[in-house]
Coordinates of C-alpha atoms and ligand atoms in Angstrom, one line a residue:
M177 CA 106.7 -17.5 186.5
I178 CA 104.6 -16.3 183.8
K179 CA 106.5 -13.5 181.8
F180 CA 105.6 -10.4 179.7
G181 CA 107.5 -8.4 177.3
P182 CA 107.6 -6.5 174.4
A183 CA 109.0 -7.4 170.9
G184 CA 111.5 -4.5 170.5
N185 CA 111.0 -0.6 171.5
S186 CA 108.0 1.7 171.0
Q187 CA 108.0 5.5 170.6
I188 CA 107.3 5.6 174.9
F189 CA 110.7 4.0 175.3
Y190 CA 112.8 6.6 173.1
D191 CA 110.5 9.3 174.9
S192 CA 111.6 8.2 178.4
G193 CA 115.1 9.5 177.0
A194 CA 116.4 5.7 176.2
K195 CA 118.5 5.4 173.2
T196 CA 119.5 1.8 172.3
S197 CA 118.1 -1.6 173.3
L198 CA 120.8 -1.5 175.9
E199 CA 118.5 0.3 178.1
A200 CA 115.4 -2.0 177.3
P201 CA 115.9 -4.4 180.2
K202 CA 116.0 -1.6 182.9
W203 CA 113.2 0.0 181.4
C204 CA 111.4 -3.1 181.3
N205 CA 112.0 -4.2 184.6
E206 CA 110.8 -0.4 185.8
H207 CA 107.4 -1.3 184.2
G208 CA 107.1 -4.8 185.8
L209 CA 107.8 -6.4 182.7
T210 CA 110.4 -9.8 183.0
A211 CA 110.7 -10.6 179.3
Y212 CA 112.4 -8.8 176.0
E213 CA 112.2 -10.2 172.3
Y214 CA 115.1 -8.9 170.3
S215 CA 114.4 -9.5 166.5
F216 CA 117.2 -10.1 164.0
G217 CA 114.2 -10.3 161.4
R218 CA 115.5 -8.4 158.8
M219 CA 119.3 -8.7 159.5
F220 CA 122.0 -9.2 161.9
N221 CA 122.5 -5.7 163.4
M222 CA 124.5 -5.8 166.5
S223 CA 128.0 -7.0 167.5
H224 CA 128.4 -10.0 169.7
E225 CA 130.0 -7.5 172.2
K226 CA 127.0 -5.3 172.5
A227 CA 124.8 -8.5 172.6
K228 CA 126.7 -9.3 175.6
M229 CA 126.5 -6.3 177.3
L230 CA 122.4 -6.5 176.7
G231 CA 122.8 -10.2 178.2
E232 CA 124.8 -8.5 181.2
E233 CA 121.6 -6.1 181.7
A234 CA 118.9 -8.6 181.3
V235 CA 120.5 -10.7 184.2
K236 CA 120.9 -7.6 186.7
N237 CA 117.3 -6.8 185.7
N238 CA 115.8 -10.1 186.0
V239 CA 114.4 -9.8 182.2
L240 CA 114.3 -12.9 180.1
V241 CA 115.5 -12.1 176.4
S242 CA 114.3 -14.3 173.6
V243 CA 115.4 -13.8 169.8
H244 CA 113.5 -13.5 166.8
A245 CA 115.3 -15.4 164.0
P246 CA 115.3 -13.7 160.5
Y247 CA 112.1 -13.5 158.9
Y248 CA 113.4 -15.2 155.5
I249 CA 114.4 -18.5 156.9
N250 CA 112.6 -21.0 154.8
L251 CA 113.6 -24.7 156.0
A252 CA 111.3 -26.3 153.0
N253 CA 113.0 -24.3 150.3
P254 CA 113.7 -27.1 147.7
S255 CA 117.1 -25.8 147.5
E256 CA 119.8 -27.7 149.6
E257 CA 122.3 -24.9 149.2
S258 CA 119.5 -22.5 150.6
F259 CA 118.5 -25.0 153.3
Q260 CA 122.0 -24.9 154.5
K261 CA 122.3 -21.1 154.5
N262 CA 119.1 -21.0 156.7
I263 CA 120.4 -23.7 159.3
N264 CA 123.3 -21.2 159.6
Y265 CA 121.0 -18.1 160.0
L266 CA 119.1 -20.2 162.9
L267 CA 122.6 -20.9 164.4
T268 CA 123.6 -17.3 164.5
S269 CA 120.7 -16.4 166.1
L270 CA 121.3 -19.2 168.7
S271 CA 124.9 -17.6 169.3
Y272 CA 123.1 -14.1 170.0
L273 CA 120.5 -15.5 172.2
K274 CA 123.5 -17.1 174.4
D275 CA 125.1 -13.5 174.6
F276 CA 121.7 -12.5 175.8
N277 CA 121.5 -15.2 178.2
G278 CA 118.5 -16.3 177.2
N279 CA 116.8 -19.6 176.2
Q280 CA 114.1 -19.4 173.8
C281 CA 114.8 -18.5 169.6
V282 CA 111.7 -17.8 167.3
F283 CA 111.8 -18.9 163.7
H284 CA 109.3 -19.3 161.2
P285 CA 109.4 -22.7 159.7
G286 CA 108.8 -21.9 155.9
S287 CA 106.3 -21.7 153.2
C288 CA 104.9 -23.6 150.5
G289 CA 106.1 -21.2 147.6
T290 CA 104.6 -23.1 144.4
E291 CA 104.1 -26.4 145.5
T292 CA 101.4 -28.1 147.6
R293 CA 101.6 -28.0 151.4
D294 CA 102.2 -31.7 151.5
V295 CA 105.3 -31.4 149.4
A296 CA 106.5 -28.5 151.1
F297 CA 106.0 -29.7 154.8
G298 CA 107.2 -33.2 153.8
R299 CA 110.5 -31.7 152.8
L300 CA 110.4 -29.8 156.2
M301 CA 109.8 -32.6 158.3
S302 CA 112.7 -34.7 156.3
R303 CA 115.2 -32.0 157.2
I304 CA 114.6 -32.0 161.0
D305 CA 117.2 -34.2 161.9
R306 CA 119.9 -32.5 160.2
L307 CA 118.6 -29.5 161.9
L308 CA 119.2 -30.9 165.0
E309 CA 122.6 -32.3 164.3
N310 CA 123.6 -29.0 163.5
I311 CA 122.2 -27.1 166.7
Y312 CA 123.2 -30.1 169.2
S313 CA 126.9 -30.0 167.3
A314 CA 127.3 -26.6 167.6
G315 CA 126.6 -26.6 171.3
Y316 CA 123.2 -25.2 171.6
G317 CA 121.5 -28.4 172.6
D318 CA 120.3 -26.6 176.1
L319 CA 118.6 -23.9 174.2
Y320 CA 114.8 -24.5 172.8
V321 CA 114.2 -23.7 169.6
C322 CA 110.6 -22.4 169.1
P323 CA 108.6 -22.9 165.3
E324 CA 105.9 -20.5 165.2
T325 CA 102.1 -20.7 164.1
M326 CA 102.0 -18.6 161.4
G327 CA 99.1 -16.2 160.2
K328 CA 99.1 -16.3 156.3
S329 CA 97.5 -19.5 154.6
Q330 CA 100.8 -20.1 151.9
Q331 CA 102.7 -20.0 155.1
L332 CA 103.8 -23.5 156.7
G333 CA 103.1 -23.2 160.6
S334 CA 99.1 -24.6 161.5
V335 CA 99.2 -25.5 165.0
K336 CA 99.2 -29.0 164.0
E337 CA 102.1 -28.5 162.0
I338 CA 104.0 -27.0 164.7
V339 CA 103.3 -29.6 167.1
E340 CA 104.7 -32.4 164.5
I341 CA 107.9 -30.5 164.4
C342 CA 108.3 -30.1 168.1
K343 CA 107.6 -33.8 168.6
Q344 CA 111.3 -34.5 167.1
D345 CA 113.3 -33.5 170.1
K346 CA 113.5 -31.8 173.8
C347 CA 114.6 -28.8 172.4
L348 CA 111.6 -27.9 170.1
I349 CA 109.1 -25.8 171.9
P350 CA 105.8 -24.4 170.1
T351 CA 105.8 -20.5 169.7
L352 CA 102.0 -19.9 169.8
D353 CA 101.2 -16.7 167.5
F354 CA 97.5 -16.5 169.1
G355 CA 97.0 -13.4 166.6
H356 CA 98.4 -15.4 163.2
I357 CA 95.8 -18.6 164.5
N358 CA 92.9 -16.1 164.6
A359 CA 93.9 -14.4 161.2
V360 CA 94.3 -17.5 159.4
T361 CA 91.5 -19.2 160.6
G362 CA 89.0 -16.2 159.9
G363 CA 88.3 -15.5 163.4
T364 CA 87.9 -18.4 165.3
L365 CA 89.2 -17.4 168.5
K366 CA 86.6 -16.0 170.6
T367 CA 85.8 -17.9 173.9
A368 CA 87.9 -19.5 176.3
D369 CA 86.9 -22.9 174.9
D370 CA 88.4 -21.6 171.7
Y371 CA 92.0 -21.3 173.3
R372 CA 91.3 -24.2 175.7
K373 CA 91.1 -26.7 172.7
I374 CA 94.6 -25.6 171.2
L375 CA 96.4 -25.8 174.6
D376 CA 94.6 -29.3 175.5
Y377 CA 95.6 -30.4 172.1
V378 CA 99.2 -29.0 172.9
Y379 CA 99.5 -30.7 175.9
N380 CA 98.0 -34.3 175.1
E381 CA 100.6 -34.1 172.0
L382 CA 103.5 -32.6 173.8
G383 CA 103.0 -33.0 177.3
D384 CA 103.3 -31.0 180.7
F385 CA 106.9 -29.6 180.5
K386 CA 106.5 -28.1 176.7
T387 CA 103.1 -26.8 177.7
K388 CA 104.0 -25.0 180.6
N389 CA 107.0 -23.5 179.0
L390 CA 105.5 -22.2 176.0
H391 CA 106.6 -19.2 174.2
I392 CA 103.1 -17.0 173.2
H393 CA 103.1 -14.3 170.5
F394 CA 100.0 -12.1 171.1
S395 CA 98.5 -9.2 169.4
K396 CA 95.7 -8.2 167.4
I397 CA 96.1 -8.7 163.8
E398 CA 93.5 -7.5 160.7
Y399 CA 93.1 -10.5 158.2
T400 CA 91.2 -11.1 154.9
S401 CA 90.4 -14.7 153.5
K402 CA 94.4 -15.2 152.8
G403 CA 95.1 -14.5 156.8
E404 CA 97.3 -12.0 158.1
V405 CA 97.3 -8.6 156.7
K406 CA 98.9 -6.4 159.6
H407 CA 99.5 -6.0 163.0
L408 CA 97.2 -3.7 165.2
T409 CA 97.6 -2.5 168.8
L410 CA 95.2 -4.1 171.7
D411 CA 92.4 -0.9 171.2
D412 CA 91.3 -2.7 168.0
T413 CA 87.7 -3.4 168.4
V414 CA 86.9 -5.4 165.2
Y415 CA 89.5 -8.4 164.2
G416 CA 90.5 -9.6 167.8
P417 CA 91.4 -12.2 169.2
E418 CA 90.6 -10.6 172.8
F419 CA 93.3 -11.4 175.4
E420 CA 90.9 -11.9 178.5
P421 CA 89.6 -15.4 177.8
L422 CA 93.5 -16.9 177.1
A423 CA 94.4 -15.5 180.4
V424 CA 91.7 -17.3 181.9
V425 CA 92.8 -20.5 180.6
I426 CA 96.5 -19.8 181.2
K427 CA 95.2 -19.3 184.8
E428 CA 93.4 -22.4 184.9
M429 CA 96.1 -24.6 183.2
G430 CA 98.7 -23.2 185.9
L431 CA 100.7 -22.2 182.6
E432 CA 103.9 -20.5 183.1
P433 CA 104.6 -19.2 179.1
T434 CA 106.3 -16.3 178.2
I435 CA 104.3 -13.9 176.4
I436 CA 105.4 -11.2 173.9
S437 CA 103.4 -8.4 172.7
E438 CA 103.7 -7.7 169.1
S439 CA 101.3 -4.9 169.0
K440 CA 101.9 -2.2 165.8
E441 CA 103.8 0.2 167.4
K442 CA 102.9 0.3 171.1
M443 CA 104.5 -3.1 172.0
M444 CA 105.5 -1.8 175.4
E445 CA 102.3 -0.6 176.2
D446 CA 100.5 -3.5 175.3
A447 CA 102.8 -5.6 177.2
I448 CA 102.0 -3.8 180.1
K449 CA 97.8 -4.1 179.3
L450 CA 98.5 -7.6 179.0
K451 CA 100.0 -8.3 182.0
Q452 CA 97.4 -6.2 184.1
I453 CA 94.6 -8.3 182.2
Y454 CA 96.1 -11.3 183.4
E455 CA 96.5 -10.2 187.1
S456 CA 93.1 -8.6 186.9
I457 CA 91.8 -12.3 186.5
G458 CA 90.5 -14.0 189.9
G459 CA 91.7 -17.6 190.9
Ligands
LIG299 ZN1 107.0 -14.3 163.8

């Protein structure tokens, strides 16, 4: 089944009387949402005991929780020491994902720094084997690690790069962030065909299972020639992209992704809107 949910909690959640993320699965369930993303973007700010409680709430409320690993992970960093640390941040993220009873962990693959894109991406690719060894030997081979398409031109994570990474193992599934893709390509996502090209490419390169079970981030995003500037809400009429043509292609291809709304401040409201848009499409 296709799943919709927010990346974290918006003000309406707290206005409804909720106090902590432990109540988020119940809130999502009451609003027809079956996914929820918890971000450790800036730090690991939760005990494992609490995380397990959230995991129980998730199961009870039929909500699948995903994890966003720290934003500072950069698998292309020239320093070996930093690479080891980054592996550990990912393993810690996966340990929380287990607590949450979820199965998809999103991460940002890295950036070019002062190097050329080829050099930085080459180093990242040469390290995937070691990353996988660590994931499997820590016992997380049954989870999905989902590198994300990124929104700034200096970041690694074009659609092609993410597909190359995901070819390396069955546990690697793309996170397609369509707001990022639109921002970094200067607003190229307009029609159903624009989305279809990307999803057909992923299907041809990675096959049925990974395409069907994609992790998707969706929000409208302001951009310049260097890419992403900031996340917007679905109310924006300037930057896009629009969700409806994507929903048409998802339905047409029979995909069952997890779709996370990353709208600025209104991720819960907009997750509900995304679901409504999807459901309003015939066929
Ligand atoms: Zn992200």
